[in-house]
Coordinates of C-alpha atoms (C1' of nucleotides) in Angstrom, one line a residue:
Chain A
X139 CA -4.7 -6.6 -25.0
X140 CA -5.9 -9.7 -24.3
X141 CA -8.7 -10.0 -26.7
X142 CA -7.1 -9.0 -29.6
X143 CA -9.4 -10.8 -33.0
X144 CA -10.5 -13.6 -30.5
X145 CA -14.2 -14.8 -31.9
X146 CA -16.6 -17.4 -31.9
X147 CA -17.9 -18.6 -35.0
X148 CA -21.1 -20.2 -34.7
X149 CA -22.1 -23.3 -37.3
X150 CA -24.8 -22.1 -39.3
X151 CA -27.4 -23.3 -37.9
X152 CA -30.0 -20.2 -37.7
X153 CA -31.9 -19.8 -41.0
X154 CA -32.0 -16.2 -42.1
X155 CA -36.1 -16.8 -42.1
X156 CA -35.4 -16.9 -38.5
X157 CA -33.7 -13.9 -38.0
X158 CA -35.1 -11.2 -35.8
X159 CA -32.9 -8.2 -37.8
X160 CA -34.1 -9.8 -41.3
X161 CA -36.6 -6.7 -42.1
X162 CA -33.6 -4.7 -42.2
X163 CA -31.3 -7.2 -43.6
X164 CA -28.8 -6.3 -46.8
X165 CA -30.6 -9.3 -49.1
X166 CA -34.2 -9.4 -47.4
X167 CA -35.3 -12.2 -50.2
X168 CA -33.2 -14.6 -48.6
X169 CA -35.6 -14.2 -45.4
X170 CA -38.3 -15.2 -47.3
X171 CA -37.0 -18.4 -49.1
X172 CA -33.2 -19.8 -49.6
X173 CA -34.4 -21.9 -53.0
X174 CA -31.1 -21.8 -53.9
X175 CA -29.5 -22.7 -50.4
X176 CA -27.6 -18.7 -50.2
X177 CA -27.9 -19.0 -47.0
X178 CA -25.7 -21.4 -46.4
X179 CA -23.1 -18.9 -47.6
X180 CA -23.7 -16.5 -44.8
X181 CA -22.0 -16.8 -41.5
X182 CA -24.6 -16.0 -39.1
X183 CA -23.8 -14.8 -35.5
X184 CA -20.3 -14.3 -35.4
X185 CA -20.0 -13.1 -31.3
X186 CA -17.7 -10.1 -30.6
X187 CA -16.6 -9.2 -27.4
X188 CA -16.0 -5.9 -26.2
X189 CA -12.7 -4.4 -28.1
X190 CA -12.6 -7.4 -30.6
X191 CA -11.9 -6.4 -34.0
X192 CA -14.3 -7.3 -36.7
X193 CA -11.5 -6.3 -39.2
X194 CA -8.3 -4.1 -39.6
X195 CA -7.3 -1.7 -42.2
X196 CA -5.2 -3.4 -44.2
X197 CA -7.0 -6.9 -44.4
X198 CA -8.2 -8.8 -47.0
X199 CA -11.9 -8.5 -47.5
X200 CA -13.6 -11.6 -47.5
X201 CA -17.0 -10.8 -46.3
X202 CA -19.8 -7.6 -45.8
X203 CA -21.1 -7.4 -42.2
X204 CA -24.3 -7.0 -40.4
X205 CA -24.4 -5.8 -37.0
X206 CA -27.4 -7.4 -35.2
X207 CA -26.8 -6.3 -32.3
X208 CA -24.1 -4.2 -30.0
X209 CA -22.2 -1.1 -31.4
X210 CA -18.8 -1.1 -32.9
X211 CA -16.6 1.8 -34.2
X212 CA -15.1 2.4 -37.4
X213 CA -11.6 4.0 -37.1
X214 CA -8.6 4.8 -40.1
X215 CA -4.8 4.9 -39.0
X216 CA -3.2 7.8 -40.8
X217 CA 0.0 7.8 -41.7
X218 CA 1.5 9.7 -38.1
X219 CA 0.2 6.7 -36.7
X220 CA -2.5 9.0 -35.0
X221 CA -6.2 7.2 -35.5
X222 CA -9.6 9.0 -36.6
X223 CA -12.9 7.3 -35.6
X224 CA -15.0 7.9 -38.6
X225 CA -17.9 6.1 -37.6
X226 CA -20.6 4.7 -35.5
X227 CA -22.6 1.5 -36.2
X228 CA -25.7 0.3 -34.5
X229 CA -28.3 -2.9 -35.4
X230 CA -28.8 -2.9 -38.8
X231 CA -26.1 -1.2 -40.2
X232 CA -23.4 -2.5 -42.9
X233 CA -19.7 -2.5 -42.5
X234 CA -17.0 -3.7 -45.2
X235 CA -18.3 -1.1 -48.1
X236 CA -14.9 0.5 -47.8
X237 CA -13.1 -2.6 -49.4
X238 CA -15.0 -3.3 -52.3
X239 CA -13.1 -1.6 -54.9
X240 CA -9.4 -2.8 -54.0
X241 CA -10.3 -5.4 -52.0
X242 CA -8.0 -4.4 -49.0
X243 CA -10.3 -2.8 -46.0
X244 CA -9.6 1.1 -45.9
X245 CA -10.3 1.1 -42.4
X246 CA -10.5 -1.0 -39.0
X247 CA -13.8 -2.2 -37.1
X248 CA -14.0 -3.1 -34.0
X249 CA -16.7 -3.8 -31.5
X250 CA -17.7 -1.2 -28.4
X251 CA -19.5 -3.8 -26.7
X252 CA -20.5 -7.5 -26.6
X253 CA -21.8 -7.5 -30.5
X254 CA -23.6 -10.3 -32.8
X255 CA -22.3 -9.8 -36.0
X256 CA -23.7 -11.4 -39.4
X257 CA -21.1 -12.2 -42.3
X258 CA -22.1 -11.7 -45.8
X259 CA -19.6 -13.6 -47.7
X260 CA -18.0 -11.5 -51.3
X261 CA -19.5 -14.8 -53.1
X262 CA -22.8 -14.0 -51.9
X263 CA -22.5 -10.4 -53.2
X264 CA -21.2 -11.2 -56.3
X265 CA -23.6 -13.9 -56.8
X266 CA -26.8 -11.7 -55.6
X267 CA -25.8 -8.7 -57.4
X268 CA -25.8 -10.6 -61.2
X269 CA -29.1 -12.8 -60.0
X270 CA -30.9 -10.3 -58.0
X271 CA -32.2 -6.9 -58.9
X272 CA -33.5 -5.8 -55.9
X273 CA -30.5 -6.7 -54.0
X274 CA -28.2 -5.0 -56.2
X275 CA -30.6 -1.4 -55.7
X276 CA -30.4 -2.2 -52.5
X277 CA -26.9 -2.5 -52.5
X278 CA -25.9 0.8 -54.2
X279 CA -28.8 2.4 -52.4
X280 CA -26.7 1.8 -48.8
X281 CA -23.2 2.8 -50.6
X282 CA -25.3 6.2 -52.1
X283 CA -26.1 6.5 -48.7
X284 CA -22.9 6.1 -46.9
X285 CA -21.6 9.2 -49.0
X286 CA -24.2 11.3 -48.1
X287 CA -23.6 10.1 -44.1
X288 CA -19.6 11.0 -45.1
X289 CA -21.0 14.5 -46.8
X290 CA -22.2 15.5 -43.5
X291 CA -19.9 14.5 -41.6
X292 CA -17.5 16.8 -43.3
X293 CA -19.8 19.8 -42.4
X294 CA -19.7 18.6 -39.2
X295 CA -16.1 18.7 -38.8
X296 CA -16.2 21.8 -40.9
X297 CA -17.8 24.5 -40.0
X298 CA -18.8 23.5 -36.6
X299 CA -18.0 24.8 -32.9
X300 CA -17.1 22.3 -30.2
X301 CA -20.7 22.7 -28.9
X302 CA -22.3 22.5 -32.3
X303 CA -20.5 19.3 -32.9
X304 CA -21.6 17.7 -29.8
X305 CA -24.9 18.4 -29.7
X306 CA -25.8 17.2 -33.2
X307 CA -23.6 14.3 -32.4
X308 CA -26.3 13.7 -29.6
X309 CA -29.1 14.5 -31.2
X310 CA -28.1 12.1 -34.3
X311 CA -27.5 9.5 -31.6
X312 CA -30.9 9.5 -30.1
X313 CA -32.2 9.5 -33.6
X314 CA -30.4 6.4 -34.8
X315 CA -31.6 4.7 -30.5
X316 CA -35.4 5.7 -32.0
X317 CA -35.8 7.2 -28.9
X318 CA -39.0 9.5 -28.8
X319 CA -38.3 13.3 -28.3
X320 CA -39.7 15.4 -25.9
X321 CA -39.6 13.7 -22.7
X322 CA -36.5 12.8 -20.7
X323 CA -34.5 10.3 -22.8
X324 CA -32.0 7.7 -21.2
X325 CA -28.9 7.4 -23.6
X326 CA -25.8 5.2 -23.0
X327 CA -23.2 6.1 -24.7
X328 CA -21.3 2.8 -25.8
X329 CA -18.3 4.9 -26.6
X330 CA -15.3 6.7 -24.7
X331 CA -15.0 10.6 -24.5
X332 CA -12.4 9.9 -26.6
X333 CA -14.0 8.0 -29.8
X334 CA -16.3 11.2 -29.6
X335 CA -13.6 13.4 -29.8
X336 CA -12.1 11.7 -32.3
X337 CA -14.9 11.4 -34.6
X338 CA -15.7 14.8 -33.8
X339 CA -12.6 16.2 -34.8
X340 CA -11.6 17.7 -31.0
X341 CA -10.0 16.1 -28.2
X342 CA -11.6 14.2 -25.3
X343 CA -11.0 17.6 -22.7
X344 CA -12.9 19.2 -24.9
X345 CA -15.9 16.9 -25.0
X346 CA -15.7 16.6 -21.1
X347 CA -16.4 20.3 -20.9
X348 CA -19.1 20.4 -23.5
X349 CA -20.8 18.2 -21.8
X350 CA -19.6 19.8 -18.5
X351 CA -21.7 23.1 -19.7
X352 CA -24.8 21.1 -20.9
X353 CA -25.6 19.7 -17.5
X354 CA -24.9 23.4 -16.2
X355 CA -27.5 24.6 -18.7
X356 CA -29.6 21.8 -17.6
X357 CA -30.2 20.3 -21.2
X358 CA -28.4 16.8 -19.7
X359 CA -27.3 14.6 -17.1
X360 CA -23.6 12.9 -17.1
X361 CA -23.3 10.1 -14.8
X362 CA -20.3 8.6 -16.8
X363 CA -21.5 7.0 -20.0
X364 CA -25.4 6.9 -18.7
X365 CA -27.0 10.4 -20.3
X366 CA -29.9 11.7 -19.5
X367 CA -31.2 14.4 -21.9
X368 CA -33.5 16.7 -19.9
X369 CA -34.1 19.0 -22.8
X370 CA -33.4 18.2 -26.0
X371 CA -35.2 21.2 -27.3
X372 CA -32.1 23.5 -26.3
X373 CA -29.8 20.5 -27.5
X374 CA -31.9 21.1 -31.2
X375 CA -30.7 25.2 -30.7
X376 CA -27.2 24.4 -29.4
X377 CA -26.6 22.5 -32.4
X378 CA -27.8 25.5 -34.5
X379 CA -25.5 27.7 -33.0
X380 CA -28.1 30.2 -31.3
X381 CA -27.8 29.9 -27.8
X382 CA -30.3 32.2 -25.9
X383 CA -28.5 34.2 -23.7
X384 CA -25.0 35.1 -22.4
X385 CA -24.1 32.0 -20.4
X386 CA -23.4 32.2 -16.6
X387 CA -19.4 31.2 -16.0
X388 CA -18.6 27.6 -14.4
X389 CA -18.5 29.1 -10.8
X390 CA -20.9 31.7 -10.7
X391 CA -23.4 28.5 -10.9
X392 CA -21.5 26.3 -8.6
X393 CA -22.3 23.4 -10.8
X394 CA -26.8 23.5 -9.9
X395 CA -28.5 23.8 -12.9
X396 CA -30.1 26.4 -14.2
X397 CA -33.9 26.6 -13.9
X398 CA -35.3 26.2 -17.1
X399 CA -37.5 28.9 -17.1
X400 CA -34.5 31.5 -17.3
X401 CA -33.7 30.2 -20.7
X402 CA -36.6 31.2 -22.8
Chain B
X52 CA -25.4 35.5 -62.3
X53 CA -26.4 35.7 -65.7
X54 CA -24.8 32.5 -66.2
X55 CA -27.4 30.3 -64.2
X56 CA -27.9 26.6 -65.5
X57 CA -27.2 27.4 -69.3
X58 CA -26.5 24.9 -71.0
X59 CA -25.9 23.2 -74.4
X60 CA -27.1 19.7 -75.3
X61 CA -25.7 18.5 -78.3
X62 CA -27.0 16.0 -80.3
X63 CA -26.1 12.5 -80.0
X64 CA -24.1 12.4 -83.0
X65 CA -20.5 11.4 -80.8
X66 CA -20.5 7.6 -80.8
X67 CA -18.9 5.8 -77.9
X68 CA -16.5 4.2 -80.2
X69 CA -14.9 7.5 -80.9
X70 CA -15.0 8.9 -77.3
X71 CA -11.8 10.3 -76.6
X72 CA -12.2 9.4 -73.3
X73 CA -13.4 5.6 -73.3
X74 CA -10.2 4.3 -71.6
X75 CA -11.7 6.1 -68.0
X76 CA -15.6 5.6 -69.0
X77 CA -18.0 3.6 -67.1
X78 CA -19.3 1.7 -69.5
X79 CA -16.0 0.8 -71.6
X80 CA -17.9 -2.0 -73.0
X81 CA -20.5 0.6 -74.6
X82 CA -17.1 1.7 -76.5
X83 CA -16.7 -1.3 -78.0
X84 CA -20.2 -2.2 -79.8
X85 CA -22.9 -1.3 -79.0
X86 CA -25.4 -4.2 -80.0
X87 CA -28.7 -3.3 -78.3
X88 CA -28.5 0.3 -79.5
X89 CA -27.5 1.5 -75.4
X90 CA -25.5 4.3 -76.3
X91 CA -28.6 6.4 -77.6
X92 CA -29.4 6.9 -73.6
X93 CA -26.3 8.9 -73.5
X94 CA -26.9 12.5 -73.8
X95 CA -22.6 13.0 -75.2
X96 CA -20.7 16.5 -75.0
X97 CA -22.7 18.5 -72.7
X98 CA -21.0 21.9 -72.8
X99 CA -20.8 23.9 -69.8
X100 CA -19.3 27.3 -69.5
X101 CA -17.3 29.0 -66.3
X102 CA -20.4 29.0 -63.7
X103 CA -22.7 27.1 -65.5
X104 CA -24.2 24.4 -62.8
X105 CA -24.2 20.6 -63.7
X106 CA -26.8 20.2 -60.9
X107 CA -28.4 21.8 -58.0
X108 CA -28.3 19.9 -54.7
X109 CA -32.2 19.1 -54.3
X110 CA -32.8 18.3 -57.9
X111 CA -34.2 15.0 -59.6
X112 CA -31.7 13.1 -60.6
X113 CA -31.5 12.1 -63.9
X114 CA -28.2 11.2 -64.9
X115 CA -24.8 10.1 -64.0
X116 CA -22.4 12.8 -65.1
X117 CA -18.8 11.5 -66.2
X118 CA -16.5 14.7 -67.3
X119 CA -14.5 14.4 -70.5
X120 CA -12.6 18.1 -70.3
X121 CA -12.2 20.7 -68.0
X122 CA -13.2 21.0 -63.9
X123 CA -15.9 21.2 -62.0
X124 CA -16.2 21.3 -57.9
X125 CA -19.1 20.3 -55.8
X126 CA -20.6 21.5 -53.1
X127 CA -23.3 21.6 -50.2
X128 CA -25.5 24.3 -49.3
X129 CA -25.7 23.5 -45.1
X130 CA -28.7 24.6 -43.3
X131 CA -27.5 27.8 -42.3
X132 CA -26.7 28.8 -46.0
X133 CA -22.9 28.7 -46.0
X134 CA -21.6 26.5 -48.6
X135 CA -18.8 23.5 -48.0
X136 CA -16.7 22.6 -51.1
X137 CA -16.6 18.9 -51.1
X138 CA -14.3 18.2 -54.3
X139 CA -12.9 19.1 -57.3
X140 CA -13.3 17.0 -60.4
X141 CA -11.3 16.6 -63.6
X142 CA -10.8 14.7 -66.7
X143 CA -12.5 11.0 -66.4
X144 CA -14.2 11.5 -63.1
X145 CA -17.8 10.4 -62.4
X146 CA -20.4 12.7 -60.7
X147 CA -23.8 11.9 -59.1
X148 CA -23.5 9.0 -57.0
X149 CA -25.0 11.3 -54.1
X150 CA -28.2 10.6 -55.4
X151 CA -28.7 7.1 -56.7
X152 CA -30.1 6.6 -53.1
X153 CA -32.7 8.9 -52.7
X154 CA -32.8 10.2 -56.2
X155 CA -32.3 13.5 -55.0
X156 CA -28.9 15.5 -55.3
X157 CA -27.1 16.0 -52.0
X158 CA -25.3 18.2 -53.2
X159 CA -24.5 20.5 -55.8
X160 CA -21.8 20.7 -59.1
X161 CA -20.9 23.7 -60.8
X162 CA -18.5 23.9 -63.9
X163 CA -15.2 26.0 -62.6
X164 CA -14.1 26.2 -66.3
X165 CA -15.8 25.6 -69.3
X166 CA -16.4 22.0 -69.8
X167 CA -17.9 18.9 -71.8
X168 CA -19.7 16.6 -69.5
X169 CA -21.2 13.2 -70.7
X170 CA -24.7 12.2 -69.3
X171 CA -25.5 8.9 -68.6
X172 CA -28.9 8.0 -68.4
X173 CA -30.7 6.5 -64.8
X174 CA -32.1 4.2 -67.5
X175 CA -28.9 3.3 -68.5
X176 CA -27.5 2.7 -65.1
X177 CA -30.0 0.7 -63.9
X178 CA -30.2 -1.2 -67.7
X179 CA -26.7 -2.0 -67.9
X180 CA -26.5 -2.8 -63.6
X181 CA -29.1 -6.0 -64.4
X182 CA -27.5 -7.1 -68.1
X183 CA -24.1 -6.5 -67.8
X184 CA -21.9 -7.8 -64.4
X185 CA -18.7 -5.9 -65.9
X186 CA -20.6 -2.8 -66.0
X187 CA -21.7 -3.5 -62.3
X188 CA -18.6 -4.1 -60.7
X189 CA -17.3 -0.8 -61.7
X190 CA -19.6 0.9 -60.9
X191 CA -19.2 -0.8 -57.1
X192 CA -15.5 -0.2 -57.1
X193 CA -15.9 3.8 -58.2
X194 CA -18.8 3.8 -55.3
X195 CA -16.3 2.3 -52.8
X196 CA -13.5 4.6 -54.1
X197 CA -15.4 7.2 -53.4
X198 CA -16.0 6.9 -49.9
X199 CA -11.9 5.8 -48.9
X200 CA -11.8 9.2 -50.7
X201 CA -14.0 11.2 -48.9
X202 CA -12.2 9.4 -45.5
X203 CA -8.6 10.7 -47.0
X204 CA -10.7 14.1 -47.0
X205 CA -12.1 13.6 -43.0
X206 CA -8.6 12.6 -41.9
X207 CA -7.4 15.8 -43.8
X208 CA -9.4 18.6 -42.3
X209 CA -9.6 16.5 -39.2
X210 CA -6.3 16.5 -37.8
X211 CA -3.5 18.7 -40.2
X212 CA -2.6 22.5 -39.4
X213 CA -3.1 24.6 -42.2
X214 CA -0.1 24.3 -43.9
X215 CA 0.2 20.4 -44.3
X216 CA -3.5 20.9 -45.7
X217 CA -2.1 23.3 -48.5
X218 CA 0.8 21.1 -49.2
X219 CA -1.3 18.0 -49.4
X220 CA -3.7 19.9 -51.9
X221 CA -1.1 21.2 -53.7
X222 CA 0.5 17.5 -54.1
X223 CA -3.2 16.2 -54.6
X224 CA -3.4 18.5 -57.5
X225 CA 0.3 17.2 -59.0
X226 CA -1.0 13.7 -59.0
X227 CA -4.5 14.1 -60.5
X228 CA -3.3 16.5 -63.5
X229 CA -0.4 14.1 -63.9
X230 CA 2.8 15.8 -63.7
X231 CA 6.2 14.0 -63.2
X232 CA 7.8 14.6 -60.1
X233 CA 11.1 16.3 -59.2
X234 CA 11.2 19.2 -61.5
X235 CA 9.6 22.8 -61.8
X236 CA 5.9 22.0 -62.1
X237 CA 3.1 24.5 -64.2
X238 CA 0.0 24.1 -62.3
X239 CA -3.0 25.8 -62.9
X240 CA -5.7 26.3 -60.6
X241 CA -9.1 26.4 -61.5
X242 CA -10.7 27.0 -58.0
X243 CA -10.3 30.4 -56.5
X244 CA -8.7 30.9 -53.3
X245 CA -12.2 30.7 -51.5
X246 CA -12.9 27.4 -52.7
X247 CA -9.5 26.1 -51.9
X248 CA -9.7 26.9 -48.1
X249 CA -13.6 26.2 -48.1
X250 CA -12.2 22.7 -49.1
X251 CA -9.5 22.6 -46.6
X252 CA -11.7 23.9 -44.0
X253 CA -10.2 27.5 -43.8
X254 CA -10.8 30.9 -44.4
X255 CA -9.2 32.2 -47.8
X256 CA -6.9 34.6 -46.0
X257 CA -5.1 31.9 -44.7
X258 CA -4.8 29.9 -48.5
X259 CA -3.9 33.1 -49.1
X260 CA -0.7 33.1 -46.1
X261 CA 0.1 29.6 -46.2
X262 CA 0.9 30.3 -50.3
X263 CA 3.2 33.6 -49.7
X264 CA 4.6 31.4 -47.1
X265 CA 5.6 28.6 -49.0
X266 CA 6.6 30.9 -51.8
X267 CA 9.0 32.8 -49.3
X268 CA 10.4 29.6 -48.6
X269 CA 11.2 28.7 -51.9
X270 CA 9.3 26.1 -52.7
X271 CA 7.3 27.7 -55.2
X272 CA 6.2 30.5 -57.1
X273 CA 2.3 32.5 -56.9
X274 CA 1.5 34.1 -60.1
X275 CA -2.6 35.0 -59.0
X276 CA -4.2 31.0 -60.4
X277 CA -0.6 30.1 -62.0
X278 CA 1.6 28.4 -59.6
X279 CA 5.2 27.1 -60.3
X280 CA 6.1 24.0 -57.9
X281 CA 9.7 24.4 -57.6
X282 CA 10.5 22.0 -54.7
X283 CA 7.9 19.1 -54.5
X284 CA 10.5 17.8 -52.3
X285 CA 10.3 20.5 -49.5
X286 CA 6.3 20.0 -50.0
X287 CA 6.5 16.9 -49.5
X288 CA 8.5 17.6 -46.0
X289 CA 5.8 20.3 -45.3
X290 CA 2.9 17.8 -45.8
X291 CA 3.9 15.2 -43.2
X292 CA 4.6 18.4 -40.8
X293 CA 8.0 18.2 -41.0
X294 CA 9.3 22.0 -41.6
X295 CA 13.2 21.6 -41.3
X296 CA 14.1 24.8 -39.0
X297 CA 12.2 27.8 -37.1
X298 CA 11.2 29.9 -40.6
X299 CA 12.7 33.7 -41.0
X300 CA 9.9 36.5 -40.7
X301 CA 8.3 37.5 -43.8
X302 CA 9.9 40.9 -43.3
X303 CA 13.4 39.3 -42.7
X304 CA 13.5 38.2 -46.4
X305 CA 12.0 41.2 -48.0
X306 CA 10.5 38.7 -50.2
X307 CA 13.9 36.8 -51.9
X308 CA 13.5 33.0 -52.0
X309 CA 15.5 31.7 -49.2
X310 CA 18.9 29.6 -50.8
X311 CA 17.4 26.3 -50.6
X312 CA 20.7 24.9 -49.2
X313 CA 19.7 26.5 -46.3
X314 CA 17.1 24.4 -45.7
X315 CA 18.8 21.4 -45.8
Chain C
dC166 C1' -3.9 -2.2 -1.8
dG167 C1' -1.4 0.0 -5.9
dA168 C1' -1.5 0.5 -11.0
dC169 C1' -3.9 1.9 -14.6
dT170 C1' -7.4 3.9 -17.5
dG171 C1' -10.9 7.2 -18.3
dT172 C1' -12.8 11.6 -17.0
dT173 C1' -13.0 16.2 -15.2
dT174 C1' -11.2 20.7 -14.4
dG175 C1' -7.9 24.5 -14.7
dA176 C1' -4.2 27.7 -16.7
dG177 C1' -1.8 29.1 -20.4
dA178 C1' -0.3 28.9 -25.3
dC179 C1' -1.1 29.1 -30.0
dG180 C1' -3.2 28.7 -34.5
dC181 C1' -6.6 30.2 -37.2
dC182 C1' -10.4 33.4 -37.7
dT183 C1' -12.3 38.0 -37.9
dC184 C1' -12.1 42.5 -39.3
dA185 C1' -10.0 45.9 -41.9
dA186 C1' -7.3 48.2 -45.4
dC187 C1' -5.3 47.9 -49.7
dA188 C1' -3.7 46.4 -54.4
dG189 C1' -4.5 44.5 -58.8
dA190 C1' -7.5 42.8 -62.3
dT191 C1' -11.8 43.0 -64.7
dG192 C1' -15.9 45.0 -66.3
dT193 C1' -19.2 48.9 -67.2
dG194 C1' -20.9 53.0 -68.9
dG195 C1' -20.5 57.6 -70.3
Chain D
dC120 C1' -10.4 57.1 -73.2
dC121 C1' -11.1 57.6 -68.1
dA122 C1' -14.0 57.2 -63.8
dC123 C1' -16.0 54.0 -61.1
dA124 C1' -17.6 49.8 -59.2
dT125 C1' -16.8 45.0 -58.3
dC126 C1' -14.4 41.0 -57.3
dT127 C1' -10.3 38.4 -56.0
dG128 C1' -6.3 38.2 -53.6
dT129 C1' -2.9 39.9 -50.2
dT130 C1' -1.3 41.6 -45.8
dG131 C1' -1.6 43.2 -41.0
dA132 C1' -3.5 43.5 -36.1
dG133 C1' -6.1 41.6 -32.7
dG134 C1' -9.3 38.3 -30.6
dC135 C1' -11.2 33.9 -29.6
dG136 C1' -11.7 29.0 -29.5
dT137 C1' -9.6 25.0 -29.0
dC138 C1' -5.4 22.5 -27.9
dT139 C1' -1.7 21.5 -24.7
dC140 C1' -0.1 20.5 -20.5
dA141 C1' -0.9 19.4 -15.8
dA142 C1' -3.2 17.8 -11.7
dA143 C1' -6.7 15.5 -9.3
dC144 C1' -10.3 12.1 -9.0
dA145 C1' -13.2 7.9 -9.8
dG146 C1' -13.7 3.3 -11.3
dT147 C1' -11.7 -1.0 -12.5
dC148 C1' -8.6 -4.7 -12.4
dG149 C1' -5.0 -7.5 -10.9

DNA sequence: CGACTGTTTGAGACGCCTCAACAGATGTGG
DNA sequence: CCACATCTGTTGAGGCGTCTCAAACAGTCG
């Protein structure tokens, strides 16, 4: 309500040589030397705080972002006024490609948590993309790559059941955290049952109980938005659709979890 | 199956200049001279019969398809071997921008009729990306059209019931074959039934319903791939989940088209 | 403290899928 | 030419998974 678009815009005083996300920065070149003073035409920092929007469907597009650091959402308003989270984005990742063709952003952005944000001004792009081979691969390479993400989420939303969906959604999630498999993992979950669902293509009662199950199976623990994955082995067949037995109802278990041992 | 991945290639002897379809190309520029001798890395008037695939999801990528006549639909092969239709493409559209990332096709293209499919070299693509900034931009915008696309496509399977998918293909189709509005319509669809819902995210018994429904209701006519739009209007209404009144049992009408003043 | 939001859990409804049977079109071979 | 198989599309009956609706609870904020 109260922190609708409010930012602070830094001066421009961090060079992009300085940057601690440069090795996965859009135009990496720039990190190296700014002969040309480019860098100047980047706004660097931009702070979001927690349900800020970096920019709304319907805007005029007047830069590409970086996130540094933080999480934000990406979400489209339909025309029942209902809205669909299409996307995730962690450190590293680019938002704005959806607004390059007509100029006017496609969808909204907005950030899940206190977020440092790097803006990439059109100028730039332009600029880079007619000077700058490697840039411009670069470029289309994240684009070829954001239709591939798109490609799978469709399957996703397919073909999937409500536990399918969520436990590739977890698995992908510990993926994109780098977490290492295999051991108990710690995930925090920057986003409401809700975004889930939405992205997800069910509703958040449905994600509740998903998740419900999993800790009865003893794959997971829920403690709000803190998860711990226990066993992400039996997340890698959930999200392959072969669970290994006939599961045990919700209060023949009375909520223990199962000993892992019964499972293989 | 005895149709697998023949194909003609013609000679280049088609020049640019006399494409028929240079108003929708990539490289509209090509179409006008062709100075540096460019066009030669076009491989012009591919022919591809009913079945014939354009690509295989996994191949190299070599070129950048752009389809002069007939249809093609793509699709993805998903891990546990059932394939997702992701599109159906006509006249003027582009296909292979899965793969400029990785150089490897995410998915696959198959010709749904018989067709004539210009390739357009790698080469070319990246020759023309550094030389020609004209060139470059479009080929950005189509990217980014792409993806709003395949979001249209998310929200689609996402959140409509099966009927407001059908009428939303249905009024897909009317667009991108380019029928006026507001009178009986001819369309002719390509894709079978089983592509249709595996686009939609259904089953083909229920394309199959949803149609007999919507021809009960008046609002068109089935002849097997032939369909007659009759009432684009009452589509329209049936797109935005807006059906005017409860609907009569299919046995109630014995078939007859429902006076349409009845509906209104 | 109450108001509010987000989450969990349950009961029931409903939409689409599954399975099955059948019709029509197409192709094949004798 | 017909008999037969095959494939696509249609229609029906029943089941299941997810949604809807509702209630209760926890956590947060004023």
């Amino acid at each position: 309500m109260d922190k609708t678009g409010f930012t602070h815009l830094l001066p421009n005083k961090d060079s992009c040589h300085d940057c601690f996300k440069k090795e996965q920065c859009l135009a990496k070149q720039l990190t190296i030397s700014d002969v040309e003073g480019l860098s100047a035409l980047i706004s660097k920092n931009i702070k979001y705080r927690c349900g800020d929007y970096i920019y709304r469907q319907g805007d005029t597009s007047e830069n590409i972002f970086i996130v540094k650091s933080g999480a934000t959402k990406s979400l489209i308003n339909s025309v029942e006024g209902n809205e669909l989270v299409i996307g995730f984005h962690f450190a590293g990742e680019v938002l704005g490609f959806d607004a390059i063709d007509t100029n006017i952003h496609a969808s909204s952005v907005l950030a899940l948590d206190n977020s440092i944000i790097c803006g990439f001004s059109r100028q730039l792009l332009d600029r880079l993309c007619t000077t700058d081979a490697t840039f411009q691969k670069e470029l289309i390479a994240r684009f070829s790559h954001e239709i591939v993400r798109d490609y799978q989420l469709l399957i996703l939303i397919n073909k999937k059941t409500a536990e399918q969906r969520v436990a590739i959604f977890l698995l992908e999630l510990l993926v994109r955290m780098g977490s290492s498999r295999g051991q108990v993992i710690h995930l925090n979950l920057v986003m409401s049952r809700a975004d889930i669902a939405s992205y997800l293509g069910l509703v958040p009662e449905t994600v509740s109980r998903v998740l419900s199950k999993f800790e009865r199976m003893g794959m997971l623990v829920v403690k709000k938005k803190k998860l711990q994955i226990v066993n992400d082995q039996l997340l890698v067949k959930y999200s392959n659709n072969q669970p290994l037995q006939k599961l045990p109802e919700p209060n023949a278990m009375e909520g223990n979890a199962i000993p892992l041992a019964l499972l293989y």
